[in-house]
Amino acid sequence: MRDTILAIVIVINALCGVLVWFMPDLGNYILLTIASAFTFLGIYDAFLQKKHSLLRAFPIIARLRWFFEEEREKIQQYFIEDDLNGTPINREKRSIVYQRAKKEIETIPFGTQHDLYEKGYEFVKHSIFPTDHHNVLGEEVVFGSDKCTQKYKSSIINISAMSFGSLSKNAIMALNQGAKMGNFAHNTGEGGVSPYHLQGGDLIFQVGTGYFGAGKTIDGKRYFDDEIFRENAIRPEVKMIEIKLSQGAKPGHGGILPAKKNTEEISKIRSVEPFTRVDSPPSHSAFSNFEEMISFLQKVRELSNGKPIGIKFCVGNNEEIEEMITSFAKAGNYPDFIAVDGGEGGTGSAPLEFTNYVGTPLLEGLSFVHKTLVKHNLKDQIKIIASGKAIDAFDIIKLKAMGADAIGMARSFMLSLGCIQARECNLDTCPVGVATQDEDLVEALVVADKNVRVKNYHAKTVAAVKEVVSSMGKKSIDEVTSKDIFRRNKAGDISSLEEIYFN
Ligand SMILES: Cc1cc2nc3c(=O)[nH]c(=O)nc-3n(C[C@H](O)[C@H](O)[C@H](O)COP(=O)(O)O)c2cc1C
Ligand code: SF4
């Protein structure tokens, strides 16, 4: 095969040479140049390079394989996937975000594409007497236990943690400006507060194990620092503090900032070496047991002048979570909120095994945390934020029904910024400027256009939640419970989520 390919290329090259000999015009010179380039490429692939056996056996044409491998995600999306089978977020869900963000027509023609008799199909039951959706209550939630002195009222839908570093400065600015316009909160992610977060939108300041914006490096190890933390925590934009224990896409691993995305500017904000991969450690150096954790949370609360303090994790070992909540109850001191992230959660960059096989899926994790808080009489004090693939109104109602007080959403807000799910967030090549630090690509994202889309997507989704809740005959989103959501099981019967998760 190798000899045949090389022979063909050389013959074409020779023919082009003859053509130029008899008709020496510009077009023929270009042809000859291209043919010569292919001949050299063939010789290089077949004899000079030693890394790729496939190229040595099939010079030139094996390169097509690399091209299709590189582009297969886009080819799959544009030509192969249907509305319901794309992953992690199918086209139907992506489209509703784009439509709501752009305020385009949101209706569907002809009927559902879902198979209503398939195992796993979920739905709510409507009432003969729907309420007026304009008057449906419950779109806001007040955070702050009896330990907190600066309670915070937020929307039930807020932007979940994504750092400057993982996302571009323009993406962060558009998210924050959208949050300001729509009056909802924007989580900084573990990269800390950057200048791009300070656009006037409310912030949830996340503190991860790397203590970026909340600590310093001593002998190569990161430590929490009271003063550095306080400087950021008392900013008027910061409304709540979230201590990140883990996230669903890589629980037990710690954050990863790829070397390419760790620019000079980001490395300064995080006080780390530029253009090196930055791994946050898997656990906190500020505490190593639940008693120390409770003291740390109280210290953080005091340093931030009494703002609501939360912890974020993906449920792992149930006994550990039970022990933690028991410790809160015994100490009579607790966080003001718990953010439960599902194993299905998103990330800018994570090891495959962690994304696929580590961490409890959201519905199991959420229901367990909710049950345990109720058991220890702490549910009135501790609010729950749930995150994990919430995109449309049904997703939000379902999580509310399962015990969440508010919903954190990351990837859907990325979609509202124009993310096309190319899944290159870890490569610094994001084609739409959302998850990259490449200046040219970042410029492609026009903040003044995308901030409005962020706001629109939020507002339209809240409105859709109220419409569905009104169809159920309820006056408030808070009235929805796990008894109101139904799922078809393996045998073809229908059970409520109450029967599946709470019995
Ligand atoms: C690009 C990207 C960056 C993220 N960065 C963080 C982070 O810094 N800290 C964190 O706790 N979670 C982070 N997450 C997880 C999200 O905050 C969220 O918990 C998870 O994606 C589930 O929400 P979703 O399904 O709506 O995306 C990130 C997710 C994405 C997609
Ligand atoms: S479009 Fe950008 S942000 Fe969206 S998945 Fe691709 S690389 Fe990530």
XYZ file of C-alpha atoms and ligand atoms in Angstrom:
542
model
C 0.000 0.000 0.000
C 2.823 2.349 0.944
C 4.583 1.939 -2.399
C 1.330 2.350 -4.363
C 0.474 5.625 -2.594
C 3.979 6.993 -3.060
C 4.022 5.910 -6.705
C 0.703 7.693 -7.389
C 1.908 10.898 -5.736
C 5.213 10.843 -7.624
C 3.477 10.200 -10.979
C 1.069 13.132 -10.356
C 4.040 15.277 -9.378
C 5.847 14.317 -12.605
C 2.729 15.059 -14.709
C 2.490 18.504 -13.124
C 6.184 19.039 -13.968
C 5.490 18.161 -17.627
C 2.480 20.527 -17.631
C 4.625 23.403 -16.377
C 7.287 22.572 -18.984
C 4.801 22.936 -21.855
C 2.437 25.554 -20.324
C 4.355 27.628 -17.749
C 1.420 29.689 -16.395
C 0.634 30.582 -12.740
C -2.113 27.946 -12.335
C 0.208 25.131 -13.380
C 3.010 26.389 -11.120
C 0.547 26.272 -8.192
C -0.443 22.704 -9.146
C 3.213 21.677 -9.273
C 3.902 23.253 -5.875
C 0.967 21.394 -4.284
C 1.966 18.076 -5.902
C 5.590 18.529 -4.756
C 4.420 19.277 -1.217
C 2.427 16.021 -1.224
C 5.445 14.100 -2.525
C 7.635 15.449 0.272
C 4.890 14.754 2.820
C 4.599 11.167 1.507
C 8.336 10.604 1.779
C 8.393 12.137 5.265
C 5.455 10.010 6.463
C 6.784 6.772 4.941
C 10.500 6.984 5.746
C 11.559 9.906 7.921
C 9.079 10.009 10.812
C 9.222 7.000 13.149
C 6.474 7.792 15.665
C 3.339 6.652 13.813
C 3.311 3.170 12.272
C -0.018 3.889 10.598
C 1.519 6.829 8.708
C 4.545 4.734 7.692
C 2.218 2.089 6.251
C -0.325 4.525 4.721
C 1.542 7.796 4.062
C -0.618 10.925 3.550
C -3.991 9.173 3.640
C -3.602 8.078 7.282
C -3.620 11.805 8.089
C -7.324 11.826 7.186
C -7.874 9.570 10.167
C -6.344 12.176 12.522
C -8.482 14.851 10.910
C -11.698 12.877 11.447
C -10.644 11.957 15.002
C -10.073 15.632 15.768
C -13.341 16.699 14.224
C -15.523 13.721 15.177
C -17.271 15.589 18.013
C -18.467 18.279 15.596
C -19.288 15.807 12.813
C -21.293 13.765 15.332
C -23.142 16.866 16.502
C -23.896 18.339 13.086
C -24.589 15.230 11.011
C -25.283 12.216 13.209
C -26.931 12.924 16.573
C -30.703 13.360 16.865
C -32.540 15.598 19.324
C -32.462 13.161 22.219
C -29.251 11.145 22.029
C -26.438 13.728 22.251
C -24.341 13.657 25.420
C -23.723 14.981 27.979
C -26.472 17.446 27.069
C -28.752 16.447 24.228
C -29.719 18.742 21.379
C -33.262 19.264 22.651
C -31.944 20.625 25.966
C -29.225 22.680 24.271
C -31.774 24.179 21.899
C -34.112 25.307 24.670
C -31.202 27.167 26.294
C -30.291 28.864 23.005
C -33.933 29.750 22.338
C -34.499 31.176 25.820
C -31.174 33.042 25.765
C -31.985 34.611 22.393
C -35.671 35.097 23.210
C -36.549 33.039 20.153
C -39.661 30.917 19.661
C -39.690 28.230 22.382
C -42.565 26.041 21.260
C -42.277 22.529 19.764
C -44.383 21.420 16.761
C -46.318 18.188 16.250
C -45.805 16.450 19.607
C -43.216 14.980 21.917
C -40.253 12.986 20.620
C -39.924 11.184 23.960
C -41.153 7.626 24.372
C -43.671 7.951 27.215
C -43.733 4.191 27.770
C -39.987 3.776 28.091
C -38.385 2.931 31.454
C -37.215 6.101 33.177
C -39.746 8.441 31.552
C -40.640 11.151 34.097
C -43.522 13.595 34.326
C -45.695 15.721 36.625
C -49.486 15.558 36.857
C -51.447 18.680 36.058
C -54.578 19.880 37.794
C -58.059 20.485 36.434
C -57.720 23.836 38.182
C -54.392 25.407 37.250
C -53.405 28.557 39.115
C -52.413 31.828 37.462
C -48.710 31.425 36.651
C -48.109 35.167 37.072
C -48.901 34.773 40.753
C -46.888 31.629 41.482
C -44.547 32.312 44.420
C -41.268 30.782 45.546
C -38.782 32.088 42.973
C -36.531 33.410 45.732
C -34.847 31.818 48.719
C -33.324 33.333 51.875
C -29.956 31.924 52.937
C -28.708 32.253 56.510
C -29.136 30.093 59.616
C -29.457 31.436 63.152
C -25.632 31.658 63.179
C -25.532 34.155 60.339
C -25.988 37.897 60.662
C -26.083 38.925 56.984
C -28.840 36.812 55.438
C -28.980 36.771 51.652
C -32.041 36.550 49.456
C -31.253 35.003 46.074
C -33.047 33.596 43.089
C -33.756 29.852 43.147
C -31.544 29.606 40.028
C -27.937 30.767 40.276
C -24.724 30.285 38.314
C -22.731 27.377 39.737
C -18.973 27.538 40.347
C -16.738 28.111 37.300
C -13.434 29.953 37.735
C -11.666 32.608 35.733
C -9.010 30.335 34.288
C -11.401 27.594 33.409
C -13.563 30.219 31.660
C -12.340 33.276 29.758
C -12.479 36.809 31.131
C -15.227 37.709 28.627
C -17.304 34.712 29.710
C -16.893 35.667 33.381
C -17.814 39.297 32.657
C -20.889 38.304 30.640
C -22.028 35.902 33.383
C -21.583 38.479 36.104
C -23.262 41.271 34.153
C -26.134 38.907 33.284
C -26.456 38.010 36.974
C -26.602 41.691 37.841
C -29.288 42.414 35.239
C -31.341 39.405 36.308
C -30.747 39.749 40.052
C -29.268 36.329 40.706
C -25.941 35.072 42.069
C -22.705 34.096 40.352
C -20.321 31.612 41.998
C -16.638 32.534 41.471
C -15.392 28.941 41.295
C -12.293 27.897 43.194
C -10.045 30.309 41.248
C -11.289 33.100 43.533
C -12.455 36.643 42.837
C -10.894 38.184 39.710
C -11.415 41.735 38.387
C -13.794 40.242 35.798
C -16.111 39.032 38.560
C -16.522 42.572 39.857
C -19.122 43.789 37.370
C -21.756 44.471 40.007
C -23.429 41.047 40.106
C -23.833 39.223 43.434
C -21.023 36.762 44.114
C -20.720 33.493 45.966
C -17.011 33.391 46.805
C -15.814 29.803 46.527
C -12.791 28.646 48.514
C -11.289 25.389 47.318
C -8.393 23.331 48.622
C -5.936 25.559 46.694
C -7.188 28.609 48.689
C -6.857 30.850 45.633
C -7.718 34.366 46.788
C -7.916 33.030 50.329
C -4.459 31.738 51.131
C -0.767 31.576 50.341
C 1.985 29.117 49.461
C 4.488 28.081 52.127
C 7.171 25.557 51.121
C 5.165 24.590 48.035
C 1.970 23.872 50.016
C -1.167 26.029 50.005
C -2.538 27.348 53.326
C -5.614 29.371 54.238
C -4.737 32.930 55.250
C -7.169 34.935 57.398
C -6.251 38.347 56.011
C -6.160 37.388 52.322
C -9.511 35.620 52.702
C -11.074 38.493 54.622
C -10.048 41.060 52.006
C -12.148 39.236 49.425
C -14.907 37.994 51.739
C -15.924 41.437 52.962
C -16.285 42.864 49.458
C -19.839 44.177 49.084
C -20.360 42.022 45.963
C -19.657 38.849 47.946
C -22.941 37.703 49.454
C -22.072 34.152 50.526
C -18.986 31.971 50.992
C -18.783 28.394 49.716
C -16.074 26.045 51.007
C -15.571 23.435 48.321
C -14.891 19.917 49.607
C -15.419 18.229 46.264
C -17.272 18.457 42.946
C -19.236 15.744 41.181
C -17.056 15.484 38.079
C -13.902 14.630 40.051
C -14.676 14.063 43.726
C -11.623 13.233 45.804
C -9.326 14.627 43.143
C -9.102 18.416 43.500
C -9.199 21.038 40.768
C -7.045 20.992 37.640
C -5.949 24.080 35.724
C -4.235 22.928 32.509
C -0.787 24.529 31.926
C -1.911 26.268 28.715
C -4.725 28.062 30.523
C -2.532 29.154 33.443
C -1.546 32.489 31.854
C 0.607 35.204 33.461
C -2.533 37.034 34.608
C -4.210 33.955 36.095
C -1.008 32.783 37.776
C -0.742 36.213 39.472
C -4.337 36.047 40.745
C -3.718 32.536 42.098
C -0.074 33.200 43.124
C 1.309 30.137 41.289
C 3.933 29.534 38.527
C 2.566 30.586 35.088
C 2.109 27.970 32.336
C 2.384 25.020 34.717
C -0.493 22.614 35.407
C -2.025 23.588 38.764
C -3.609 20.753 40.714
C -5.465 21.707 43.877
C -4.934 19.078 46.556
C -7.788 16.621 47.147
C -8.359 17.778 50.748
C -8.163 20.920 52.879
C -5.067 21.761 54.912
C -7.220 23.963 57.207
C -9.071 21.015 58.837
C -8.813 17.262 58.968
C -11.848 16.152 60.995
C -15.415 17.346 61.557
C -14.690 19.230 64.792
C -11.961 21.214 63.033
C -14.257 21.719 60.060
C -16.956 23.242 62.292
C -14.395 25.587 63.907
C -13.109 26.546 60.457
C -16.616 27.327 59.206
C -17.219 29.505 62.265
C -13.890 31.305 61.715
C -14.778 31.919 58.063
C -18.209 33.222 59.127
C -16.613 35.677 61.562
C -13.940 36.779 59.077
C -16.662 37.566 56.542
C -18.692 39.563 59.063
C -21.461 36.999 59.400
C -22.263 36.210 55.758
C -23.865 32.828 54.987
C -21.241 30.057 54.803
C -21.755 26.837 52.885
C -19.960 23.645 51.956
C -20.062 22.015 48.544
C -19.541 18.325 47.930
C -20.590 15.355 45.898
C -21.931 12.621 48.183
C -19.451 9.775 48.539
C -19.522 7.615 51.615
C -23.017 7.943 53.179
C -21.771 7.084 56.678
C -19.298 9.962 56.517
C -22.024 12.421 55.489
C -24.255 11.145 58.287
C -21.364 11.555 60.756
C -20.713 15.100 59.522
C -24.354 16.146 59.911
C -24.508 14.462 63.338
C -21.421 16.508 64.335
C -23.201 19.696 63.209
C -26.223 18.778 65.330
C -24.097 17.890 68.374
C -21.977 21.043 68.135
C -25.055 23.212 67.648
C -23.060 24.898 64.893
C -23.462 24.271 61.208
C -23.050 25.746 57.745
C -25.852 27.940 56.404
C -26.090 25.886 53.224
C -24.923 22.646 51.681
C -24.364 22.492 47.922
C -24.824 18.926 46.703
C -23.224 18.251 43.329
C -24.125 15.118 41.386
C -21.609 12.666 39.913
C -23.030 13.769 36.555
C -21.699 17.306 37.170
C -19.600 19.163 34.636
C -15.976 20.270 34.671
C -13.430 22.117 32.597
C -10.951 19.285 33.007
C -11.047 15.960 34.874
C -9.546 12.465 34.712
C -11.842 10.017 32.888
C -12.172 7.514 35.732
C -13.234 10.241 38.163
C -15.801 11.699 35.788
C -17.267 8.343 34.903
C -17.003 6.237 38.028
C -16.450 8.293 41.195
C -19.245 10.038 43.111
C -22.929 9.520 43.827
C -25.434 10.686 41.191
C -27.415 13.768 42.181
C -30.843 12.320 43.004
C -29.416 9.712 45.401
C -27.005 12.251 46.954
C -29.594 14.998 47.274
C -32.287 12.789 48.793
C -29.769 11.366 51.279
C -28.568 14.805 52.426
C -32.167 16.042 52.672
C -33.291 13.011 54.713
C -30.299 13.282 57.045
C -30.820 16.996 57.682
C -34.507 16.374 58.433
C -33.578 13.492 60.765
C -31.277 15.805 62.754
C -33.763 18.711 62.763
C -31.378 20.868 60.767
C -33.334 21.356 57.560
C -34.808 24.661 58.770
C -31.325 26.048 59.374
C -29.372 24.623 56.427
C -30.486 25.352 52.880
C -29.629 22.934 50.067
C -28.332 23.968 46.636
C -28.430 21.133 44.092
C -26.400 20.978 40.881
C -26.167 18.398 38.136
C -27.512 18.796 34.607
C -30.390 21.110 35.466
C -31.293 22.768 32.169
C -35.035 23.202 31.749
C -37.957 23.919 34.057
C -38.761 20.246 34.642
C -35.193 19.582 35.875
C -35.520 22.448 38.327
C -38.941 21.417 39.605
C -37.692 17.861 40.082
C -34.714 18.995 42.181
C -36.923 21.329 44.216
C -39.257 18.402 44.808
C -36.339 16.280 46.001
C -35.431 18.774 48.718
C -33.318 21.473 47.042
C -34.004 25.073 48.047
C -32.034 26.476 45.118
C -30.388 25.137 41.987
C -26.843 25.797 40.780
C -26.366 25.591 37.033
C -23.029 25.693 35.223
C -23.174 24.149 31.758
C -26.575 25.564 30.873
C -25.215 29.064 31.530
C -22.197 28.174 29.357
C -24.667 27.254 26.611
C -26.413 30.602 27.082
C -23.010 32.211 26.405
C -22.842 30.374 23.079
C -21.072 27.111 24.071
C -21.652 24.577 21.279
C -20.601 21.564 23.372
C -17.448 21.068 21.300
C -15.927 19.563 24.482
C -12.489 21.142 24.151
C -12.621 23.082 27.435
C -9.387 21.397 28.618
C -7.445 22.221 25.413
C -7.611 26.025 25.336
C -9.146 25.849 21.862
C -12.794 26.587 22.738
C -14.111 27.821 19.375
C -16.596 30.273 20.915
C -14.341 31.951 23.470
C -16.097 30.566 26.551
C -13.508 28.171 28.008
C -10.188 29.430 26.675
C -7.469 31.952 27.461
C -6.449 32.374 23.786
C -6.840 36.125 23.227
C -8.181 35.818 19.649
C -10.781 33.249 20.648
C -11.747 35.217 23.772
C -12.430 38.279 21.595
C -15.009 36.234 19.669
C -17.286 36.386 22.719
C -18.956 39.806 22.758
C -19.774 40.592 26.373
C -22.415 43.225 25.571
C -24.399 40.644 23.576
C -23.918 37.573 25.758
C -24.679 39.240 29.105
C -28.234 39.830 27.922
C -28.509 36.189 26.845
C -27.452 35.047 30.306
C -30.138 37.251 31.815
C -32.778 36.104 29.299
C -32.076 32.417 29.842
C -32.431 32.845 33.595
C -35.618 34.917 33.406
C -37.307 32.656 30.839
C -36.404 29.522 32.787
C -37.834 30.908 36.027
C -40.980 31.875 34.091
C -41.221 28.339 32.654
C -40.869 26.858 36.164
C -43.778 29.014 37.330
C -45.896 27.970 34.338
C -45.400 24.254 34.979
C -46.036 24.685 38.705
C -49.233 26.607 37.945
C -50.383 23.765 35.659
C -50.009 21.477 38.704
C -52.545 23.660 40.516
C -50.001 24.986 43.025
C -49.571 28.513 44.290
C -45.845 28.261 45.074
C -42.813 26.401 43.723
C -42.156 25.394 47.345
C -45.363 23.327 47.386
C -43.933 20.775 44.934
C -42.782 17.588 46.676
C -41.359 14.249 45.637
C -44.939 12.907 45.630
C -45.617 15.125 42.592
C -42.957 13.710 40.252
C -43.570 10.348 38.583
C -41.285 7.872 36.848
C -41.991 4.765 34.767
C -40.081 1.821 36.188
C -38.639 -1.339 34.615
C -41.902 -3.247 34.881
C -43.752 -0.448 33.069
C -45.521 0.776 36.235
C -45.367 4.308 37.501
C -43.991 5.320 40.916
C -43.541 8.710 42.524
C -40.044 9.890 43.426
C -41.260 9.775 47.045
C -41.733 5.997 46.705
C -38.389 5.551 44.938
C -36.106 7.766 47.044
C -37.776 8.432 50.384
C -39.257 5.078 51.496
C -16.081 24.668 33.008
C -16.466 24.265 34.386
C -15.706 24.691 35.469
C -16.057 24.317 36.766
N -15.327 24.785 37.827
C -15.716 24.479 39.086
C -15.054 25.037 40.215
O -14.123 25.843 40.103
N -15.499 24.668 41.455
C -16.556 23.814 41.630
O -16.935 23.535 42.761
N -17.205 23.292 40.576
C -16.823 23.617 39.325
N -17.540 23.128 38.263
C -18.734 22.307 38.537
C -20.005 23.144 38.502
O -19.951 24.202 39.413
C -21.250 22.299 38.792
O -21.197 21.848 40.110
C -21.402 21.094 37.882
O -20.981 21.355 36.582
C -22.865 20.634 37.814
O -23.649 21.599 37.220
P -24.114 21.525 35.683
O -24.557 20.138 35.441
O -25.216 22.544 35.633
O -22.952 21.876 34.847
C -17.192 23.490 36.966
C -17.946 23.059 35.875
C -17.604 23.448 34.609
C -18.444 22.992 33.459
S -17.800 25.223 23.075
Fe -16.142 25.817 24.452
S -17.092 25.798 26.442
Fe -18.425 24.666 25.132
S -17.795 22.561 25.394
Fe -16.691 23.382 23.637
S -14.761 24.066 24.476
Fe -16.126 23.807 26.208
